[in-house]
Amino acid sequence: MQLVASNEQEFVLKKFSEHYSRSAQSVRKISEREFGFGGWDKKIESRHASFMNNDELKSYLVRNTPLYISYSVAFYEFPEARPMEKKNWKGAELVFDLDADHLQLACIAKHGKGWVCDECINAVKSETMKLIEEFLVPDFGLKKEEMSINFSGNRGFHVHVSSDEVSGLDGYARREVVDYIMGTGLDEAGVFYKEGTRMRGPKLGEGGWRGKIARTFAEKLEEQKLNELGIHTRTINRFYEKKKEVAEGLANGNWDVIHLPKPEEFWREISAKLKVNLGDQIDQMVTPDATKLIRVPDSLHGETGLAARKTSNLEKFDALKDAAVFDLNGKTNGVRVKVMKAPAFRLGEQTFGPYENYTLTLPEAAAIYLICKKAAVLA
Ligand SMILES: [Zn+2]
């Protein structure tokens, strides 16, 4: 086990404590939630804690500053009680945890596991927008006012749905929601097939995934957004030139108005892209488990020193800048550190590194980021 020397631990926790003393807490239904805390070795070391109100939570964070703080997506009558059954489960938010780690991105080869770049963040951001815009709102009829989105503080985003309709869903129902969104069990080969020489597929008015594939494609065609499906520009232009005919075809399940060299493959790939990629490690996901703990929105992430910042405009949200709480420009609070090894990374407007066995003065936010990643020590 790689232990960080106590100087570094003290430094980071002091900075975290100062941050918490400057910020108000605003946890919704705080008295009904279970809390858990983590340190250098584990993201959740203790749980079954509870707070009466946000002021009490704030004083705890200032005095007993943890490296990680999580809360239950569930609401309980007795959040401190144990075992779990004695808590008296009253309902739970529906939470989606989207993480760049689940997406198998090519950039991981460049910066290594445990680090993050704009490509990671943008990829997971677009999965998050797809989840909201193409599933939660149109298919489940959820309202955006009932959703809250926050950065995870490291490599992902969390979507919390708080409406009454979802609160009572049990684990089984939650799993069904996830399966639908991920298109689990959807057999693309049965959706697109050759009938003689004709390419057949779903019709606009059909229910479930079949109709969804047709409608999504029709919408992107109408709004000239086919590029979002990763289609080659030359092919896109052919679709746009015959927009009206293609749309009429979709209404009747005729998918070869535009002749493509390998139509079955092409359409199966497109429908696979419409699913939300939540990863295949389903047991690590928060969504189906109505008793899990998840990072408290706006709290600090112990592996980065960034905030799990809430955002009301995901599209414009720049995680590597907007989630920073410590000084980014280094004019006032430079911190002298020795970096063991780090790839190039961006924070705010600046790109730092790569570094290897290098001692330098960094802006506070960058120094804390590296120390939290156990890639640097105070010099
Ligand atoms: Zn990356």
Tab-separated table of N, CA, C and O in Angstrom, residues 209-330:
chain	number	residue	atom	x	y	z
A	209	TRP	N	-38.008	0.296	-27.928
A	209	TRP	CA	-36.762	0.634	-28.594
A	209	TRP	C	-36.892	0.755	-30.095
A	209	TRP	O	-36.238	1.572	-30.721
A	210	ARG	N	-37.771	-0.095	-30.712
A	210	ARG	CA	-37.895	-0.071	-32.176
A	210	ARG	C	-38.334	1.321	-32.634
A	210	ARG	O	-37.702	1.933	-33.495
A	211	GLY	N	-39.397	1.831	-32.012
A	211	GLY	CA	-39.877	3.155	-32.390
A	211	GLY	C	-38.854	4.225	-32.060
A	211	GLY	O	-38.684	5.204	-32.786
A	212	LYS	N	-38.163	4.009	-30.955
A	212	LYS	CA	-37.177	4.990	-30.513
A	212	LYS	C	-36.055	5.154	-31.544
A	212	LYS	O	-35.616	6.263	-31.833
A	213	ILE	N	-35.614	4.035	-32.109
A	213	ILE	CA	-34.559	4.093	-33.116
A	213	ILE	C	-35.041	4.914	-34.316
A	213	ILE	O	-34.350	5.819	-34.793
A	214	ALA	N	-36.256	4.614	-34.781
A	214	ALA	CA	-36.796	5.326	-35.938
A	214	ALA	C	-36.985	6.811	-35.631
A	214	ALA	O	-36.600	7.679	-36.421
A	215	ARG	N	-37.574	7.096	-34.465
A	215	ARG	CA	-37.839	8.499	-34.123
A	215	ARG	C	-36.562	9.306	-33.935
A	215	ARG	O	-36.462	10.441	-34.381
A	216	THR	N	-35.580	8.707	-33.255
A	216	THR	CA	-34.336	9.445	-33.029
A	216	THR	C	-33.646	9.761	-34.350
A	216	THR	O	-33.170	10.863	-34.572
A	217	PHE	N	-33.637	8.765	-35.242
A	217	PHE	CA	-32.995	9.017	-36.527
A	217	PHE	C	-33.759	10.094	-37.299
A	217	PHE	O	-33.154	11.013	-37.863
A	218	ALA	N	-35.085	10.012	-37.282
A	218	ALA	CA	-35.909	11.001	-37.996
A	218	ALA	C	-35.673	12.407	-37.445
A	218	ALA	O	-35.566	13.380	-38.196
A	219	GLU	N	-35.578	12.510	-36.122
A	219	GLU	CA	-35.337	13.811	-35.479
A	219	GLU	C	-33.994	14.397	-35.886
A	219	GLU	O	-33.871	15.565	-36.212
A	220	LYS	N	-32.964	13.549	-35.852
A	220	LYS	CA	-31.621	14.041	-36.183
A	220	LYS	C	-31.554	14.423	-37.662
A	220	LYS	O	-30.830	15.340	-38.041
A	221	LEU	N	-32.308	13.727	-38.480
A	221	LEU	CA	-32.363	14.051	-39.902
A	221	LEU	C	-33.026	15.422	-40.073
A	221	LEU	O	-32.501	16.304	-40.743
A	222	GLU	N	-34.168	15.593	-39.408
A	222	GLU	CA	-34.931	16.831	-39.501
A	222	GLU	C	-34.103	18.021	-38.994
A	222	GLU	O	-34.069	19.078	-39.602
A	223	GLU	N	-33.403	17.819	-37.879
A	223	GLU	CA	-32.635	18.918	-37.278
A	223	GLU	C	-31.227	19.024	-37.849
A	223	GLU	O	-30.403	19.781	-37.339
A	224	GLN	N	-30.953	18.233	-38.882
A	224	GLN	CA	-29.616	18.213	-39.506
A	224	GLN	C	-28.514	17.949	-38.472
A	224	GLN	O	-27.500	18.645	-38.439
A	225	LYS	N	-28.747	16.948	-37.635
A	225	LYS	CA	-27.765	16.620	-36.602
A	225	LYS	C	-27.261	15.182	-36.749
A	225	LYS	O	-26.900	14.536	-35.766
A	226	LEU	N	-27.261	14.673	-37.968
A	226	LEU	CA	-26.823	13.284	-38.162
A	226	LEU	C	-25.354	13.077	-37.803
A	226	LEU	O	-24.934	11.965	-37.499
A	227	ASN	N	-24.595	14.180	-37.793
A	227	ASN	CA	-23.180	14.057	-37.411
A	227	ASN	C	-23.021	13.519	-35.988
A	227	ASN	O	-22.042	12.867	-35.663
A	228	GLU	N	-24.043	13.761	-35.137
A	228	GLU	CA	-23.974	13.272	-33.750
A	228	GLU	C	-23.984	11.751	-33.677
A	228	GLU	O	-23.658	11.167	-32.647
A	229	LEU	N	-24.374	11.103	-34.768
A	229	LEU	CA	-24.410	9.643	-34.758
A	229	LEU	C	-23.126	9.055	-35.354
A	229	LEU	O	-23.031	7.858	-35.584
A	230	GLY	N	-22.168	9.921	-35.599
A	230	GLY	CA	-20.877	9.449	-36.089
A	230	GLY	C	-20.911	8.974	-37.536
A	230	GLY	O	-20.124	8.131	-37.938
A	231	ILE	N	-21.853	9.522	-38.315
A	231	ILE	CA	-21.938	9.124	-39.729
A	231	ILE	C	-20.991	9.982	-40.563
A	231	ILE	O	-20.812	11.167	-40.292
A	232	HIS	N	-20.386	9.372	-41.559
A	232	HIS	CA	-19.455	10.055	-42.441
A	232	HIS	C	-20.145	11.211	-43.181
A	232	HIS	O	-21.278	11.060	-43.635
A	233	THR	N	-19.462	12.335	-43.277
A	233	THR	CA	-20.054	13.538	-43.881
A	233	THR	C	-20.637	13.296	-45.275
A	233	THR	O	-21.714	13.793	-45.602
A	234	ARG	N	-19.939	12.518	-46.088
A	234	ARG	CA	-20.422	12.271	-47.450
A	234	ARG	C	-21.770	11.548	-47.426
A	234	ARG	O	-22.669	11.868	-48.184
A	235	THR	N	-21.873	10.592	-46.514
A	235	THR	CA	-23.128	9.845	-46.373
A	235	THR	C	-24.220	10.766	-45.827
A	235	THR	O	-25.367	10.734	-46.301
A	236	ILE	N	-23.855	11.589	-44.859
A	236	ILE	CA	-24.826	12.529	-44.279
A	236	ILE	C	-25.438	13.392	-45.376
A	236	ILE	O	-26.654	13.570	-45.443
A	237	ASN	N	-24.581	13.908	-46.267
A	237	ASN	CA	-25.080	14.789	-47.331
A	237	ASN	C	-26.069	14.080	-48.239
A	237	ASN	O	-27.050	14.671	-48.688
A	238	ARG	N	-25.838	12.815	-48.464
A	238	ARG	CA	-26.789	12.049	-49.290
A	238	ARG	C	-28.146	11.975	-48.587
A	238	ARG	O	-29.190	12.076	-49.234
A	239	PHE	N	-28.115	11.783	-47.268
A	239	PHE	CA	-29.379	11.756	-46.515
A	239	PHE	C	-30.085	13.103	-46.581
A	239	PHE	O	-31.292	13.184	-46.784
A	240	TYR	N	-29.317	14.194	-46.417
A	240	TYR	CA	-29.927	15.521	-46.417
A	240	TYR	C	-30.520	15.868	-47.783
A	240	TYR	O	-31.566	16.496	-47.870
A	241	GLU	N	-29.868	15.416	-48.843
A	241	GLU	CA	-30.380	15.709	-50.188
A	241	GLU	C	-31.745	15.068	-50.422
A	241	GLU	O	-32.571	15.592	-51.154
A	242	LYS	N	-31.958	13.903	-49.800
A	242	LYS	CA	-33.246	13.213	-50.005
A	242	LYS	C	-34.042	13.154	-48.702
A	242	LYS	O	-34.745	12.175	-48.441
A	243	LYS	N	-33.917	14.227	-47.935
A	243	LYS	CA	-34.524	14.281	-46.609
A	243	LYS	C	-35.998	13.836	-46.591
A	243	LYS	O	-36.397	13.002	-45.775
A	244	LYS	N	-36.778	14.400	-47.513
A	244	LYS	CA	-38.218	14.135	-47.517
A	244	LYS	C	-38.499	12.652	-47.791
A	244	LYS	O	-39.283	12.013	-47.075
A	245	GLU	N	-37.837	12.098	-48.784
A	245	GLU	CA	-38.053	10.694	-49.142
A	245	GLU	C	-37.622	9.767	-48.017
A	245	GLU	O	-38.286	8.776	-47.718
A	246	VAL	N	-36.467	10.110	-47.372
A	246	VAL	CA	-35.974	9.268	-46.276
A	246	VAL	C	-36.992	9.277	-45.138
A	246	VAL	O	-37.346	8.222	-44.593
A	247	ALA	N	-37.516	10.466	-44.814
A	247	ALA	CA	-38.487	10.581	-43.724
A	247	ALA	C	-39.741	9.766	-44.019
A	247	ALA	O	-40.283	9.091	-43.138
A	248	GLU	N	-40.179	9.797	-45.265
A	248	GLU	CA	-41.357	9.008	-45.648
A	248	GLU	C	-41.076	7.520	-45.508
A	248	GLU	O	-41.918	6.744	-45.048
A	249	GLY	N	-39.867	7.127	-45.875
A	249	GLY	CA	-39.454	5.726	-45.739
A	249	GLY	C	-39.521	5.273	-44.290
A	249	GLY	O	-40.041	4.191	-43.987
A	250	LEU	N	-39.025	6.128	-43.372
A	250	LEU	CA	-39.000	5.769	-41.950
A	250	LEU	C	-40.415	5.511	-41.416
A	250	LEU	O	-40.630	4.637	-40.595
A	251	ALA	N	-41.359	6.293	-41.917
A	251	ALA	CA	-42.738	6.129	-41.459
A	251	ALA	C	-43.249	4.726	-41.789
A	251	ALA	O	-44.062	4.163	-41.063
A	252	ASN	N	-42.725	4.138	-42.880
A	252	ASN	CA	-43.207	2.819	-43.319
A	252	ASN	C	-42.228	1.684	-43.057
A	252	ASN	O	-42.436	0.575	-43.523
A	253	GLY	N	-41.149	1.987	-42.375
A	253	GLY	CA	-40.173	0.927	-42.101
A	253	GLY	C	-39.265	0.616	-43.286
A	253	GLY	O	-38.616	-0.424	-43.323
A	254	ASN	N	-39.214	1.518	-44.251
A	254	ASN	CA	-38.321	1.332	-45.400
A	254	ASN	C	-37.029	2.117	-45.170
A	254	ASN	O	-37.017	3.344	-45.206
A	255	TRP	N	-35.946	1.388	-44.928
A	255	TRP	CA	-34.692	2.022	-44.536
A	255	TRP	C	-33.658	2.052	-45.653
A	255	TRP	O	-32.486	2.280	-45.401
A	256	ASP	N	-34.061	1.753	-46.906
A	256	ASP	CA	-33.023	1.902	-47.926
A	256	ASP	C	-33.377	2.860	-49.042
A	256	ASP	O	-33.128	2.598	-50.204
A	257	VAL	N	-33.934	3.988	-48.654
A	257	VAL	CA	-34.126	5.077	-49.612
A	257	VAL	C	-32.747	5.507	-50.114
A	257	VAL	O	-32.538	5.782	-51.281
A	258	ILE	N	-31.785	5.560	-49.199
A	258	ILE	CA	-30.391	5.822	-49.574
A	258	ILE	C	-29.685	4.472	-49.626
A	258	ILE	O	-29.669	3.737	-48.627
A	259	HIS	N	-29.115	4.143	-50.763
A	259	HIS	CA	-28.442	2.843	-50.867
A	259	HIS	C	-27.054	2.914	-50.251
A	259	HIS	O	-26.258	3.774	-50.588
A	260	LEU	N	-26.826	2.011	-49.315
A	260	LEU	CA	-25.536	1.976	-48.624
A	260	LEU	C	-24.854	0.656	-48.955
A	260	LEU	O	-25.525	-0.353	-49.179
A	261	PRO	N	-23.513	0.667	-48.961
A	261	PRO	CA	-22.799	-0.567	-49.312
A	261	PRO	C	-23.086	-1.743	-48.369
A	261	PRO	O	-23.296	-2.853	-48.818
A	262	LYS	N	-23.101	-1.490	-47.059
A	262	LYS	CA	-23.401	-2.579	-46.117
A	262	LYS	C	-24.512	-2.130	-45.174
A	262	LYS	O	-24.266	-1.794	-44.016
A	263	PRO	N	-25.750	-2.091	-45.687
A	263	PRO	CA	-26.839	-1.468	-44.921
A	263	PRO	C	-27.096	-2.102	-43.546
A	263	PRO	O	-27.329	-1.389	-42.579
A	264	GLU	N	-27.054	-3.446	-43.474
A	264	GLU	CA	-27.373	-4.067	-42.174
A	264	GLU	C	-26.383	-3.624	-41.107
A	264	GLU	O	-26.752	-3.199	-40.015
A	265	GLU	N	-25.102	-3.707	-41.479
A	265	GLU	CA	-24.049	-3.295	-40.542
A	265	GLU	C	-24.211	-1.830	-40.148
A	265	GLU	O	-24.127	-1.472	-38.983
A	266	PHE	N	-24.451	-0.997	-41.176
A	266	PHE	CA	-24.575	0.435	-40.945
A	266	PHE	C	-25.676	0.727	-39.944
A	266	PHE	O	-25.471	1.406	-38.921
A	267	TRP	N	-26.865	0.177	-40.149
A	267	TRP	CA	-27.997	0.514	-39.279
A	267	TRP	C	-27.868	-0.108	-37.890
A	267	TRP	O	-28.303	0.459	-36.902
A	268	ARG	N	-27.244	-1.269	-37.819
A	268	ARG	CA	-27.045	-1.881	-36.499
A	268	ARG	C	-26.065	-1.053	-35.670
A	268	ARG	O	-26.238	-0.889	-34.467
A	269	GLU	N	-25.051	-0.517	-36.331
A	269	GLU	CA	-24.097	0.347	-35.611
A	269	GLU	C	-24.775	1.615	-35.120
A	269	GLU	O	-24.534	2.076	-34.007
A	270	ILE	N	-25.631	2.188	-35.984
A	270	ILE	CA	-26.339	3.414	-35.587
A	270	ILE	C	-27.222	3.140	-34.374
A	270	ILE	O	-27.226	3.890	-33.403
A	271	SER	N	-27.953	2.028	-34.390
A	271	SER	CA	-28.848	1.792	-33.250
A	271	SER	C	-28.062	1.498	-31.981
A	271	SER	O	-28.480	1.870	-30.889
A	272	ALA	N	-26.886	0.889	-32.108
A	272	ALA	CA	-26.058	0.651	-30.916
A	272	ALA	C	-25.605	1.978	-30.311
A	272	ALA	O	-25.465	2.113	-29.102
A	273	LYS	N	-25.399	2.979	-31.176
A	273	LYS	CA	-24.938	4.289	-30.684
A	273	LYS	C	-26.021	5.052	-29.928
A	273	LYS	O	-25.734	6.013	-29.221
A	274	LEU	N	-27.264	4.664	-30.104
A	274	LEU	CA	-28.349	5.374	-29.432
A	274	LEU	C	-28.478	4.979	-27.962
A	274	LEU	O	-29.070	5.668	-27.159
A	275	LYS	N	-27.900	3.836	-27.603
A	275	LYS	CA	-27.956	3.386	-26.208
A	275	LYS	C	-27.055	4.277	-25.360
A	275	LYS	O	-26.110	4.867	-25.867
A	276	VAL	N	-27.334	4.317	-24.065
A	276	VAL	CA	-26.443	5.053	-23.170
A	276	VAL	C	-25.402	4.085	-22.639
A	276	VAL	O	-25.738	3.002	-22.155
A	277	ASN	N	-24.147	4.471	-22.772
A	277	ASN	CA	-23.074	3.599	-22.315
A	277	ASN	C	-22.805	3.826	-20.830
A	277	ASN	O	-22.135	4.767	-20.445
A	278	LEU	N	-23.369	2.959	-20.018
A	278	LEU	CA	-23.158	3.078	-18.568
A	278	LEU	C	-22.111	2.076	-18.095
A	278	LEU	O	-21.864	1.943	-16.911
A	279	GLY	N	-21.538	1.355	-19.021
A	279	GLY	CA	-20.521	0.380	-18.640
A	279	GLY	C	-21.137	-0.975	-18.357
A	279	GLY	O	-22.346	-1.105	-18.217
A	280	ASP	N	-20.292	-1.991	-18.275
A	280	ASP	CA	-20.848	-3.333	-18.100
A	280	ASP	C	-20.710	-3.836	-16.663
A	280	ASP	O	-21.195	-4.894	-16.328
A	281	GLN	N	-20.036	-3.055	-15.822
A	281	GLN	CA	-19.897	-3.497	-14.433
A	281	GLN	C	-21.108	-3.023	-13.651
A	281	GLN	O	-21.040	-2.133	-12.824
A	282	ILE	N	-22.214	-3.664	-13.930
A	282	ILE	CA	-23.495	-3.189	-13.441
A	282	ILE	C	-23.557	-3.138	-11.911
A	282	ILE	O	-24.214	-2.288	-11.338
A	283	ASP	N	-22.833	-4.012	-11.239
A	283	ASP	CA	-22.892	-4.034	-9.778
A	283	ASP	C	-22.187	-2.842	-9.148
A	283	ASP	O	-22.412	-2.534	-7.979
A	284	GLN	N	-21.332	-2.199	-9.905
A	284	GLN	CA	-20.653	-1.027	-9.355
A	284	GLN	C	-21.478	0.232	-9.572
A	284	GLN	O	-21.155	1.292	-9.079
A	285	MET	N	-22.537	0.094	-10.347
A	285	MET	CA	-23.328	1.280	-10.632
A	285	MET	C	-24.282	1.569	-9.507
A	285	MET	O	-24.800	0.681	-8.873
A	286	VAL	N	-24.551	2.817	-9.332
A	286	VAL	CA	-25.394	3.212	-8.216
A	286	VAL	C	-26.870	2.950	-8.512
A	286	VAL	O	-27.623	2.559	-7.652
A	287	THR	N	-27.249	3.122	-9.756
A	287	THR	CA	-28.666	3.185	-10.109
A	287	THR	C	-29.567	2.086	-9.523
A	287	THR	O	-30.564	2.395	-8.894
A	288	PRO	N	-29.258	0.797	-9.727
A	288	PRO	CA	-30.217	-0.206	-9.273
A	288	PRO	C	-30.228	-0.387	-7.757
A	288	PRO	O	-31.157	-0.956	-7.209
A	289	ASP	N	-29.192	0.043	-7.094
A	289	ASP	CA	-29.076	-0.188	-5.666
A	289	ASP	C	-29.647	1.001	-4.906
A	289	ASP	O	-29.040	2.068	-4.845
A	290	ALA	N	-30.809	0.809	-4.322
A	290	ALA	CA	-31.498	1.918	-3.663
A	290	ALA	C	-30.962	2.172	-2.251
A	290	ALA	O	-31.526	2.946	-1.501
A	291	THR	N	-29.863	1.511	-1.851
A	291	THR	CA	-29.309	1.756	-0.509
A	291	THR	C	-27.880	2.285	-0.580
A	291	THR	O	-27.221	2.458	0.434
A	292	LYS	N	-27.388	2.523	-1.797
A	292	LYS	CA	-25.988	2.912	-1.951
A	292	LYS	C	-25.692	4.333	-1.502
A	292	LYS	O	-26.574	5.158	-1.395
A	293	LEU	N	-24.414	4.582	-1.278
A	293	LEU	CA	-23.975	5.943	-0.953
A	293	LEU	C	-23.284	6.532	-2.177
A	293	LEU	O	-22.593	5.830	-2.906
A	294	ILE	N	-23.465	7.823	-2.376
A	294	ILE	CA	-22.824	8.500	-3.508
A	294	ILE	C	-22.307	9.859	-3.043
A	294	ILE	O	-22.834	10.422	-2.080
A	295	ARG	N	-21.270	10.356	-3.709
A	295	ARG	CA	-20.648	11.622	-3.331
A	295	ARG	C	-21.681	12.734	-3.134
A	295	ARG	O	-22.573	12.928	-3.952
A	296	VAL	N	-21.540	13.471	-2.064
A	296	VAL	CA	-22.430	14.603	-1.810
A	296	VAL	C	-22.135	15.695	-2.849
A	296	VAL	O	-20.980	16.110	-2.987
A	297	PRO	N	-23.145	16.136	-3.595
A	297	PRO	CA	-22.910	17.194	-4.577
A	297	PRO	C	-22.254	18.412	-3.920
A	297	PRO	O	-22.588	18.772	-2.784
A	298	ASP	N	-21.321	18.994	-4.618
A	298	ASP	CA	-20.560	20.170	-4.170
A	298	ASP	C	-19.496	19.870	-3.104
A	298	ASP	O	-18.755	20.758	-2.713
A	299	SER	N	-19.395	18.613	-2.654
A	299	SER	CA	-18.309	18.302	-1.706
A	299	SER	C	-17.012	18.059	-2.490
A	299	SER	O	-17.022	17.913	-3.706
A	300	LEU	N	-15.902	18.017	-1.771
A	300	LEU	CA	-14.613	17.860	-2.439
A	300	LEU	C	-14.285	16.384	-2.686
A	300	LEU	O	-14.640	15.518	-1.881
A	301	HIS	N	-13.608	16.121	-3.775
A	301	HIS	CA	-13.191	14.759	-4.119
A	301	HIS	C	-11.748	14.572	-3.673
A	301	HIS	O	-10.856	15.314	-4.091
A	302	GLY	N	-11.522	13.575	-2.837
A	302	GLY	CA	-10.205	13.370	-2.243
A	302	GLY	C	-9.120	12.910	-3.190
A	302	GLY	O	-7.950	12.846	-2.810
A	303	GLU	N	-9.477	12.610	-4.424
A	303	GLU	CA	-8.440	12.186	-5.362
A	303	GLU	C	-8.024	13.334	-6.276
A	303	GLU	O	-7.091	13.202	-7.067
A	304	THR	N	-8.735	14.476	-6.171
A	304	THR	CA	-8.428	15.596	-7.062
A	304	THR	C	-8.427	16.962	-6.361
A	304	THR	O	-7.802	17.892	-6.850
A	305	GLY	N	-9.157	17.069	-5.256
A	305	GLY	CA	-9.335	18.382	-4.637
A	305	GLY	C	-10.319	19.248	-5.416
A	305	GLY	O	-10.491	20.427	-5.120
A	306	LEU	N	-10.977	18.661	-6.417
A	306	LEU	CA	-12.002	19.392	-7.166
A	306	LEU	C	-13.351	19.158	-6.494
A	306	LEU	O	-13.543	18.145	-5.816
A	307	ALA	N	-14.288	20.078	-6.725
A	307	ALA	CA	-15.613	19.918	-6.125
A	307	ALA	C	-16.498	19.076	-7.027
A	307	ALA	O	-16.379	19.127	-8.249
A	308	ALA	N	-17.376	18.312	-6.407
A	308	ALA	CA	-18.403	17.575	-7.160
A	308	ALA	C	-19.485	18.592	-7.507
A	308	ALA	O	-20.619	18.524	-7.056
A	309	ARG	N	-19.096	19.543	-8.313
A	309	ARG	CA	-19.873	20.759	-8.568
A	309	ARG	C	-21.186	20.487	-9.275
A	309	ARG	O	-21.220	19.766	-10.269
A	310	LYS	N	-22.260	21.093	-8.758
A	310	LYS	CA	-23.553	21.024	-9.434
A	310	LYS	C	-23.528	21.970	-10.619
A	310	LYS	O	-22.894	23.027	-10.560
A	311	THR	N	-24.222	21.604	-11.682
A	311	THR	CA	-24.291	22.512	-12.822
A	311	THR	C	-25.701	22.559	-13.374
A	311	THR	O	-26.386	21.538	-13.428
A	312	SER	N	-26.122	23.752	-13.779
A	312	SER	CA	-27.438	23.864	-14.388
A	312	SER	C	-27.287	24.001	-15.904
A	312	SER	O	-28.261	24.058	-16.624
A	313	ASN	N	-26.046	24.043	-16.368
A	313	ASN	CA	-25.821	24.101	-17.816
A	313	ASN	C	-24.679	23.155	-18.183
A	313	ASN	O	-23.523	23.547	-18.317
A	314	LEU	N	-25.037	21.891	-18.314
A	314	LEU	CA	-24.026	20.860	-18.547
A	314	LEU	C	-23.214	21.123	-19.815
A	314	LEU	O	-21.998	20.934	-19.845
A	315	GLU	N	-23.892	21.575	-20.858
A	315	GLU	CA	-23.223	21.781	-22.135
A	315	GLU	C	-22.049	22.758	-21.988
A	315	GLU	O	-20.982	22.552	-22.525
A	316	LYS	N	-22.256	23.828	-21.222
A	316	LYS	CA	-21.223	24.858	-21.092
A	316	LYS	C	-20.276	24.592	-19.925
A	316	LYS	O	-19.302	25.318	-19.726
A	317	PHE	N	-20.569	23.582	-19.118
A	317	PHE	CA	-19.790	23.333	-17.908
A	317	PHE	C	-18.384	22.839	-18.255
A	317	PHE	O	-18.213	21.874	-18.990
A	318	ASP	N	-17.388	23.523	-17.747
A	318	ASP	CA	-15.998	23.127	-17.978
A	318	ASP	C	-15.456	22.544	-16.665
A	318	ASP	O	-14.953	23.268	-15.800
A	319	ALA	N	-15.575	21.230	-16.538
A	319	ALA	CA	-15.271	20.572	-15.263
A	319	ALA	C	-13.874	20.915	-14.744
A	319	ALA	O	-13.698	21.158	-13.552
A	320	LEU	N	-12.896	20.926	-15.628
A	320	LEU	CA	-11.522	21.110	-15.173
A	320	LEU	C	-11.221	22.561	-14.788
A	320	LEU	O	-10.114	22.894	-14.397
A	321	LYS	N	-12.226	23.402	-14.918
A	321	LYS	CA	-12.074	24.783	-14.498
A	321	LYS	C	-13.157	25.146	-13.473
A	321	LYS	O	-12.865	25.622	-12.381
A	322	ASP	N	-14.402	24.854	-13.843
A	322	ASP	CA	-15.522	25.260	-12.986
A	322	ASP	C	-15.581	24.490	-11.661
A	322	ASP	O	-16.213	24.941	-10.716
A	323	ALA	N	-14.940	23.328	-11.600
A	323	ALA	CA	-14.987	22.537	-10.358
A	323	ALA	C	-13.826	22.858	-9.427
A	323	ALA	O	-13.743	22.319	-8.326
A	324	ALA	N	-12.922	23.732	-9.882
A	324	ALA	CA	-11.778	24.067	-9.027
A	324	ALA	C	-12.231	25.000	-7.908
A	324	ALA	O	-12.987	25.939	-8.142
A	325	VAL	N	-11.790	24.731	-6.686
A	325	VAL	CA	-12.131	25.626	-5.580
A	325	VAL	C	-10.887	26.335	-5.046
A	325	VAL	O	-10.983	27.353	-4.382
A	326	PHE	N	-9.721	25.785	-5.326
A	326	PHE	CA	-8.489	26.402	-4.831
A	326	PHE	C	-7.868	27.274	-5.911
A	326	PHE	O	-8.239	27.203	-7.080
A	327	ASP	N	-6.888	28.082	-5.511
A	327	ASP	CA	-6.306	29.078	-6.414
A	327	ASP	C	-5.696	28.433	-7.666
A	327	ASP	O	-4.914	27.491	-7.578
A	328	LEU	N	-6.094	28.958	-8.819
A	328	LEU	CA	-5.664	28.374	-10.087
A	328	LEU	C	-4.506	29.110	-10.737
A	328	LEU	O	-3.817	28.565	-11.587
A	329	ASN	N	-4.316	30.390	-10.374
A	329	ASN	CA	-3.310	31.137	-11.131
A	329	ASN	C	-1.956	31.213	-10.443
A	329	ASN	O	-0.955	31.565	-11.061
A	330	GLY	N	-1.902	30.874	-9.168
A	330	GLY	CA	-0.599	30.786	-8.495
A	330	GLY	C	0.014	32.116	-8.126
A	330	GLY	O	1.134	32.172	-7.652
